[in-house]
Every structure is written in structure tokens, then in C-alpha cells.
Backbone as ProteinMPNN parsed JSONL, in Angstrom:
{"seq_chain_A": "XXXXXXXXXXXXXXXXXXXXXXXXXXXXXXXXXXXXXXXXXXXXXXXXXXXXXXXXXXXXXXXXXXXXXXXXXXXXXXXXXXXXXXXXXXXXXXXXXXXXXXXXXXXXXXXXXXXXXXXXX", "coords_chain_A": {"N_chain_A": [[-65.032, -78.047, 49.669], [-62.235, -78.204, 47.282], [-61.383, -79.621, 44.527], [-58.492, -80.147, 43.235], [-56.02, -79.901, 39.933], [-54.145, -82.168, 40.159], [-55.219, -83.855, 41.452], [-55.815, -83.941, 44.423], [-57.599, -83.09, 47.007], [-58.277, -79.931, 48.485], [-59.823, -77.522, 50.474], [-60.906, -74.313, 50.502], [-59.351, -72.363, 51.89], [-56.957, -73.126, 51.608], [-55.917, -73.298, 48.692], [-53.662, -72.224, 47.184], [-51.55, -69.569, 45.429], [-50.914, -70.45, 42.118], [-51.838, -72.759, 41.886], [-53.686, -75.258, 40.103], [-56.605, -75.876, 38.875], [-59.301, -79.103, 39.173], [-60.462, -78.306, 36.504], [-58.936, -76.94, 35.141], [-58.491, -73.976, 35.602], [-56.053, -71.472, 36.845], [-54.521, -70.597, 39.684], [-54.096, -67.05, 40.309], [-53.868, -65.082, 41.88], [-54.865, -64.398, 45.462], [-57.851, -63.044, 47.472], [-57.811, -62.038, 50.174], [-60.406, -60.923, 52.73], [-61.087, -59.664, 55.313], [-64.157, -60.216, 57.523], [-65.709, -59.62, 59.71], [-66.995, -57.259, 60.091], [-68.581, -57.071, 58.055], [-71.829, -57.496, 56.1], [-73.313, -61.26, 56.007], [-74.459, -63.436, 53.658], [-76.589, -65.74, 52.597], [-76.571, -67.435, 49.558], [-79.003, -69.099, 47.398], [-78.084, -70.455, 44.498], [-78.288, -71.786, 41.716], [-79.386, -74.518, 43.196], [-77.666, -74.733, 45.235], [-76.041, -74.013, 47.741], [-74.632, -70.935, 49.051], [-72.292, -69.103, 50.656], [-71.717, -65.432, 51.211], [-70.321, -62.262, 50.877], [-72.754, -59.417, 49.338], [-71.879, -58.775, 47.043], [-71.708, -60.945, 44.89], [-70.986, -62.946, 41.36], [-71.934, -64.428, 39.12], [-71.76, -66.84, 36.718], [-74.397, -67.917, 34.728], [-75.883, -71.04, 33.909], [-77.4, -71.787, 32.056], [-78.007, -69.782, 29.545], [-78.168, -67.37, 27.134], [-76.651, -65.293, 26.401], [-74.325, -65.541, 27.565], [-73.612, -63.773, 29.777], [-72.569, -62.629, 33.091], [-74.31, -63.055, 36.129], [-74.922, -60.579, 38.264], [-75.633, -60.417, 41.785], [-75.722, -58.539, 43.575], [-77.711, -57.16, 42.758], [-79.849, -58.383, 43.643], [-82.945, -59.522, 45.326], [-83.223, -61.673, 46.478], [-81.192, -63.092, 48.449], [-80.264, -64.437, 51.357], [-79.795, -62.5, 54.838], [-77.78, -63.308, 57.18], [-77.464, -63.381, 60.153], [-75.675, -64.463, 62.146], [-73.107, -64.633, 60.87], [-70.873, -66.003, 58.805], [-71.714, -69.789, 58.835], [-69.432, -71.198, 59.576], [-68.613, -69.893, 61.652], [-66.143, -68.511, 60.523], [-64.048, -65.374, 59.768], [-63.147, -64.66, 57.531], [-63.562, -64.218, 54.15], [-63.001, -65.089, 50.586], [-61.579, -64.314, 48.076], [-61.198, -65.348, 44.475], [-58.511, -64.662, 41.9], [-57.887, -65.852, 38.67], [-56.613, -67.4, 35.84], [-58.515, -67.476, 33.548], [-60.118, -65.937, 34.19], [-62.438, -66.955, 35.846], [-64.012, -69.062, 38.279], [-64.837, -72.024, 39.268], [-66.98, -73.735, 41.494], [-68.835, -76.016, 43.035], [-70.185, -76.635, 40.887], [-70.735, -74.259, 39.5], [-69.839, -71.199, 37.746], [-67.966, -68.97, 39.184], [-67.701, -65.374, 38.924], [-64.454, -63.433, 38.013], [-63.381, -61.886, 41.02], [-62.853, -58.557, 40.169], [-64.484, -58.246, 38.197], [-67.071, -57.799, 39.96], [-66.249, -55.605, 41.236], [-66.207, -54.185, 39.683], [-68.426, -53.46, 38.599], [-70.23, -52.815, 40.934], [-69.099, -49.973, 40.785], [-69.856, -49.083, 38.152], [-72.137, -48.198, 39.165]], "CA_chain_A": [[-63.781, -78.604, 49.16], [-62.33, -77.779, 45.857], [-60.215, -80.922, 43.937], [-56.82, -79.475, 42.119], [-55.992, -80.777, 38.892], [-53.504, -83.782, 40.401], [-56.425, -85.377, 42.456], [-55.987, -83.57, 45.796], [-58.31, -81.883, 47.659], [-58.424, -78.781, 49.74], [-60.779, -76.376, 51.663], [-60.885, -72.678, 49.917], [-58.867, -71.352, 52.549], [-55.901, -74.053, 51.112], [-55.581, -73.061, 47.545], [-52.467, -71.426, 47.227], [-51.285, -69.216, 43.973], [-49.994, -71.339, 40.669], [-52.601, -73.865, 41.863], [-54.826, -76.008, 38.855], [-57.884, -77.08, 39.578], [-59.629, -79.313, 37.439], [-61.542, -77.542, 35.404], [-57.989, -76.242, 34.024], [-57.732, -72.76, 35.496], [-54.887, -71.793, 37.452], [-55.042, -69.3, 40.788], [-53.145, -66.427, 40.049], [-54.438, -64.522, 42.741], [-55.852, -64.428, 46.586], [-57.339, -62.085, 48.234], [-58.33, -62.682, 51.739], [-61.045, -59.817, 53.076], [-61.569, -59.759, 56.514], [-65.462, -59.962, 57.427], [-66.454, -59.212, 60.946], [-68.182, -55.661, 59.843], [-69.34, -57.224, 56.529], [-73.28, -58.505, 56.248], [-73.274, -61.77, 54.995], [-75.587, -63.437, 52.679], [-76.611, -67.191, 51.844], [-77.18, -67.283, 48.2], [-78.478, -70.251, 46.957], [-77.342, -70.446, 43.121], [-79.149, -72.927, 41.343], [-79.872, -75.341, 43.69], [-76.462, -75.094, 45.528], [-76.431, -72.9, 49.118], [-73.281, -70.995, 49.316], [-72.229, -68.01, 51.577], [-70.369, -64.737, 51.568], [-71.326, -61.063, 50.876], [-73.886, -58.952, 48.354], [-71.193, -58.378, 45.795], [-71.113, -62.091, 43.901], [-71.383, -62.877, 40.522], [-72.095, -65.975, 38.566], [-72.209, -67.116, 35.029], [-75.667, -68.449, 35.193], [-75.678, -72.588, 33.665], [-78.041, -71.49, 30.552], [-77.869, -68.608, 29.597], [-77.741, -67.46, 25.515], [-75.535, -64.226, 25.803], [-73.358, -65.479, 28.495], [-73.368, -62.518, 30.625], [-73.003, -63.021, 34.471], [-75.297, -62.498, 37.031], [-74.517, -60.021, 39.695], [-76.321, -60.871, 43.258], [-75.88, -57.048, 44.533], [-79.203, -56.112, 42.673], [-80.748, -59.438, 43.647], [-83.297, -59.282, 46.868], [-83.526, -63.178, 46.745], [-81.113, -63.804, 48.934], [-80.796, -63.856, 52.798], [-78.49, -61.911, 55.884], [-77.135, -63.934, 58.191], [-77.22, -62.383, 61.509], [-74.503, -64.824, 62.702], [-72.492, -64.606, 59.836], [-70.773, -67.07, 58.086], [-72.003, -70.697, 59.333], [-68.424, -71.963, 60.392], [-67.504, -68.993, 62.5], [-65.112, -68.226, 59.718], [-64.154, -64.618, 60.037], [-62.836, -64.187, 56.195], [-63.869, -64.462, 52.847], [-61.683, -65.778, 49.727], [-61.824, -63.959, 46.032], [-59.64, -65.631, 44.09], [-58.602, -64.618, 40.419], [-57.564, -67.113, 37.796], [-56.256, -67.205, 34.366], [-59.975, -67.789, 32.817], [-61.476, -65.273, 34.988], [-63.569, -67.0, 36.533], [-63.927, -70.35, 39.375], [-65.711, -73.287, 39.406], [-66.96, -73.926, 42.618], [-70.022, -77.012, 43.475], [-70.494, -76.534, 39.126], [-71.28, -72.592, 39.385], [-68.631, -70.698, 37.552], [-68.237, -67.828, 39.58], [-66.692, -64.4, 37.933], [-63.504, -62.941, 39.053], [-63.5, -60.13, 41.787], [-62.987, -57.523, 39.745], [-66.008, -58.099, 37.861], [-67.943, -57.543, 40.645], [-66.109, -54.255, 41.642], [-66.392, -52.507, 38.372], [-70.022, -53.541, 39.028], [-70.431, -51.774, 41.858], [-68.358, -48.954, 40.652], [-70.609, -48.249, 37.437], [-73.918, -47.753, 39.554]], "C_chain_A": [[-63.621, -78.356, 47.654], [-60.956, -79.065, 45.224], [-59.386, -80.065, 42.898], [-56.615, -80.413, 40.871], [-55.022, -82.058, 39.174], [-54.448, -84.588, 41.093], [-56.86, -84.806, 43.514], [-56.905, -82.571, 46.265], [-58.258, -81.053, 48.706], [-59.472, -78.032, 49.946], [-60.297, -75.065, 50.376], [-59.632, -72.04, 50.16], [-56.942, -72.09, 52.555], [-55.207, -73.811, 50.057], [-54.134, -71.879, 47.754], [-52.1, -70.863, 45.581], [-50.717, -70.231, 43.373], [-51.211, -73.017, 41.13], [-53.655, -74.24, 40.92], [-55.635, -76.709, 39.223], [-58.379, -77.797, 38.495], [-60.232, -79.438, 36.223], [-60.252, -76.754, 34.216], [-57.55, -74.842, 34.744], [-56.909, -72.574, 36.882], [-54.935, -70.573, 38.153], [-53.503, -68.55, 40.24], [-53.064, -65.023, 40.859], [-55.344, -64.649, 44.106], [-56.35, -63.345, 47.428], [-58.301, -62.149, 49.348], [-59.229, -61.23, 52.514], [-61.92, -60.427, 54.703], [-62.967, -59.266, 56.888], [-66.252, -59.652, 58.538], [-66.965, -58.265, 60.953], [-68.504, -55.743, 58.497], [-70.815, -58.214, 56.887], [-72.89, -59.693, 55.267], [-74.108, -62.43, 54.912], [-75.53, -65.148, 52.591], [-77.368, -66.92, 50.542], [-77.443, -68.55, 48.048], [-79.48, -69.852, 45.271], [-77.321, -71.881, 42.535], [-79.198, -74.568, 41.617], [-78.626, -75.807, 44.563], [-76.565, -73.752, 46.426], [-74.924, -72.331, 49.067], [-73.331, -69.199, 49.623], [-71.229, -66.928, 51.295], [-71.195, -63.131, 51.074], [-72.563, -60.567, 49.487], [-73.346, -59.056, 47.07], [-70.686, -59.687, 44.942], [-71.531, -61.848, 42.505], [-70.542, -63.986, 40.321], [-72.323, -66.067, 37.105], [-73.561, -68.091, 35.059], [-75.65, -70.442, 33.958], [-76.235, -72.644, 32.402], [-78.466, -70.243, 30.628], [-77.537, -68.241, 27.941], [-76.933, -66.122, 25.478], [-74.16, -64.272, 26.887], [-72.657, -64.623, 29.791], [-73.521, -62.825, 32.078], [-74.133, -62.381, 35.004], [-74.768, -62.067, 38.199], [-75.88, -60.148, 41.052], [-76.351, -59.278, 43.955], [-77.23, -56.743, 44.031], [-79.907, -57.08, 42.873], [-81.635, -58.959, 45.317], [-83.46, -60.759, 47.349], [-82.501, -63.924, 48.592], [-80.886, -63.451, 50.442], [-79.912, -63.547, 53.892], [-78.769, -62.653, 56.452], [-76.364, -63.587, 58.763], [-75.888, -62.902, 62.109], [-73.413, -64.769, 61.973], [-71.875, -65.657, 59.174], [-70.785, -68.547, 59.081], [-70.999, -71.652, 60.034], [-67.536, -70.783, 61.481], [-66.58, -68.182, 62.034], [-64.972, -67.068, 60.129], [-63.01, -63.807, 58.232], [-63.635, -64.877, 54.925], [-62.729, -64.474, 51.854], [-62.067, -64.797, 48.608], [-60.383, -64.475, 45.663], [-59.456, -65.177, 42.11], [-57.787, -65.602, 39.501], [-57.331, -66.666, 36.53], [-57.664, -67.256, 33.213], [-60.583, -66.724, 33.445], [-62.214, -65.543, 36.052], [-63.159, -68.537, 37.535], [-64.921, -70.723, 39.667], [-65.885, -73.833, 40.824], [-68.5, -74.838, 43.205], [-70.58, -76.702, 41.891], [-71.335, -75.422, 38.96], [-69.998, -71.616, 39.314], [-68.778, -69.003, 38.221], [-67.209, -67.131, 39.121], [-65.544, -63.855, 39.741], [-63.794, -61.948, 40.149], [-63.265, -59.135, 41.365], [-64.009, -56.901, 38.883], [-66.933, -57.29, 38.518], [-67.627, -55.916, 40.978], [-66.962, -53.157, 40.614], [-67.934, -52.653, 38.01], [-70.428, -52.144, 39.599], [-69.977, -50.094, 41.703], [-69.58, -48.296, 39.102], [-72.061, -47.896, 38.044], [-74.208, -46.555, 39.811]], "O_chain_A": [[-64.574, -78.297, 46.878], [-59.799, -79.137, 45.636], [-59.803, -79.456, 41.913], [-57.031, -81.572, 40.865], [-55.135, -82.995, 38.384], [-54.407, -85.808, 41.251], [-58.047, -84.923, 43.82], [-56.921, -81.39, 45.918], [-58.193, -81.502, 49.85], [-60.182, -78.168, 48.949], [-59.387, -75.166, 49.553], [-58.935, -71.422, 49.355], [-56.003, -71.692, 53.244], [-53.988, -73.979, 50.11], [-53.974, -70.916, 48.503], [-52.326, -71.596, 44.619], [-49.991, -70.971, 44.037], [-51.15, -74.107, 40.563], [-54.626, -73.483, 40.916], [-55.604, -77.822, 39.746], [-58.19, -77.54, 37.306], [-60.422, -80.271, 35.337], [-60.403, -76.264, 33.097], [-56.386, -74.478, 34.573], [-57.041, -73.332, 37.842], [-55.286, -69.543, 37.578], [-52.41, -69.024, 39.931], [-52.351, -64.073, 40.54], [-56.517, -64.985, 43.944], [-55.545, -62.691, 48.092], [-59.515, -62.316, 49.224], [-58.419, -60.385, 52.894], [-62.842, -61.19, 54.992], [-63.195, -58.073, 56.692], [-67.449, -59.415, 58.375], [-67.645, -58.112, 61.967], [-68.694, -54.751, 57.793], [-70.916, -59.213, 57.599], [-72.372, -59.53, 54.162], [-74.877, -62.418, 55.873], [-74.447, -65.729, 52.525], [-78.457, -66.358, 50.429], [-76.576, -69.363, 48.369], [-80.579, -69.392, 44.961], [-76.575, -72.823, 42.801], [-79.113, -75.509, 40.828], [-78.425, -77.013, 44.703], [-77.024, -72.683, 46.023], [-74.008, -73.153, 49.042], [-74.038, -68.336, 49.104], [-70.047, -67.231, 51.135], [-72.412, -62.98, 50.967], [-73.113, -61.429, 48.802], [-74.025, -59.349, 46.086], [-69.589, -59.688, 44.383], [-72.241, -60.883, 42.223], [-69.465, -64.424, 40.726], [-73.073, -65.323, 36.473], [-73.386, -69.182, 35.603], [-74.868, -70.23, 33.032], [-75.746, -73.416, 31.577], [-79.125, -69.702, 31.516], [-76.596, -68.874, 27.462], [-76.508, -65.848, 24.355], [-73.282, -63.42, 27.023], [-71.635, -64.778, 30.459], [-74.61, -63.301, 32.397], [-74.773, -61.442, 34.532], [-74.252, -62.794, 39.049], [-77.045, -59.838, 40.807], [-77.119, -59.05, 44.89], [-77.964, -56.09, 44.773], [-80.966, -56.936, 42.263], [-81.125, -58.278, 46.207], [-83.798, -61.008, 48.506], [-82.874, -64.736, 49.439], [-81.235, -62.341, 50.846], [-79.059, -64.426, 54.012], [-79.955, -62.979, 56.505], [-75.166, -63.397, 58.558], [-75.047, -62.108, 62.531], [-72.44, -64.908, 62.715], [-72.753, -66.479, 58.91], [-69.996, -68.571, 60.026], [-71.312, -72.574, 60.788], [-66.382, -70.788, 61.908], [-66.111, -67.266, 62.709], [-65.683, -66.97, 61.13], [-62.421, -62.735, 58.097], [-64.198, -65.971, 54.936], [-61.639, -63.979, 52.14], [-63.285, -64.697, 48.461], [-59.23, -64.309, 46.062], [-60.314, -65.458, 41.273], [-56.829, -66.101, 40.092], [-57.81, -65.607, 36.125], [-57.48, -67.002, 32.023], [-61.778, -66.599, 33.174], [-62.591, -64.79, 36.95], [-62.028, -69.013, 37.438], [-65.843, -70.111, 40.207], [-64.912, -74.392, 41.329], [-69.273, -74.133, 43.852], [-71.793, -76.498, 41.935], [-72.438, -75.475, 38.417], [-69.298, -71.27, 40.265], [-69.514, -68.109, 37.805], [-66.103, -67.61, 38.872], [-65.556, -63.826, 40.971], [-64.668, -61.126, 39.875], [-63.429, -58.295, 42.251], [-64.359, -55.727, 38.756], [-67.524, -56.338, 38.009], [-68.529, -55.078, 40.991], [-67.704, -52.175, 40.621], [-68.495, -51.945, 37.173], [-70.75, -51.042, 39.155], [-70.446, -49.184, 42.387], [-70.017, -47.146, 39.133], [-72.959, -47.374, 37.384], [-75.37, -46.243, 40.069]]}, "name": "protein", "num_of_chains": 1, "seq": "XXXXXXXXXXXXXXXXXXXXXXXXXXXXXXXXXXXXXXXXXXXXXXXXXXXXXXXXXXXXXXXXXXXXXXXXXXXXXXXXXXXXXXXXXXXXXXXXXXXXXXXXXXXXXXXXXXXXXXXXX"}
């Protein structure tokens, strides 16, 4: 569940564009990636279990140059043969006016981060 900046809470798969959560930043972007031929992954991200493919990235909680942490070169974390634990059959990236989304107090970077990740290797 993710609480919006008036009080209310929704599910991931709820957030709708121009929405403020309240941490302040404001969805300005969704993009919904269908996952039934994607491996996916339980990461758990400092001390907080949370699911979806290889390609995340996190601003790590201390950290002195602020630089995220991408999960594609990580081997820590683990496939899950059934895939995501509610059956789900999508994954969310959402982009925001800050970049980035606060999600169980692990600011995770936008999705394009992660691409142009993957794209300089």
C-alpha cells in the first residue's frame, strides 16, 4: 500500500498520474510491463522483501555520494519460479517529478535510470 499526500491509501496498481504521495512527489508517469516471460526476483532491500525483475535500483539509506544501487549486477537476490507472490501478471515503474519513489522507506530510482544502466554495459 502506498498513502497519497491527502491521507488515502492505495495498492501500486491504484496510483493514477498527477497523484502526491506523501513524501511530496507527484506521479507523472506509469508504465505497466506485462510479466509472464519476465524472471522475477525477491529482493530484500534493507530489511524490507519486495518483488519484481533484475533491473531495480535504489538509493541505498546511508550512503556518502548518494549514488543508487543497481540490483542487475547484484547475485544476492532470488528467482521466483512462480513469479510474483499474488499471481499478479504485471509490474508498475512509475516516474515522478523527484525521480525517484518512496516505497516501505526505500527510495527507489526512476525507470529510466535503470535502462540507461543496462544500456551502458
Amino acid at each position: 500500500p502506498i498513502r497519497l499526500y491527502d491521507g488515502t491509501v492505495c495498492n501500486l496498481d491504484e496510483l493514477a498520474i498527477g497523484n502526491i504521495l506523501t513524501s511530496g512527489e507527484r506521479i507523472l508517469s506509469i508504465i505497466k510491463t506485462k510479466c509472464d516471460d519476465v524472471d522475477i526476483y525477491k529482493h530484500n532491500i534493507e530489511g524490507k522483501t519486495f518483488y519484481g525483475s533484475k533491473n531495480i535500483s535504489y538509493y541505498p539509506r546511508k550512503s556518502e555520494d548518494n549514488t543508487p544501487i543497481n540490483l542487475l549486477l547484484s547475485d544476492e537476490s532470488i528467482k521466483c519460479k512462480s513469479g510474483l507472490p499474488d499471481g499478479g501478471k504485471v509490474l508498475y515503474h512509475f516516474i515522478t517529478n523527484s525521480g525517484s519513489i518512496p516505497i516501505n522507506g526505500v527510495k527507489f530510482v526512476y525507470h529510466n535510470h535503470a535502462l540507461q544502466h543496462i544500456l551502458s554495459i
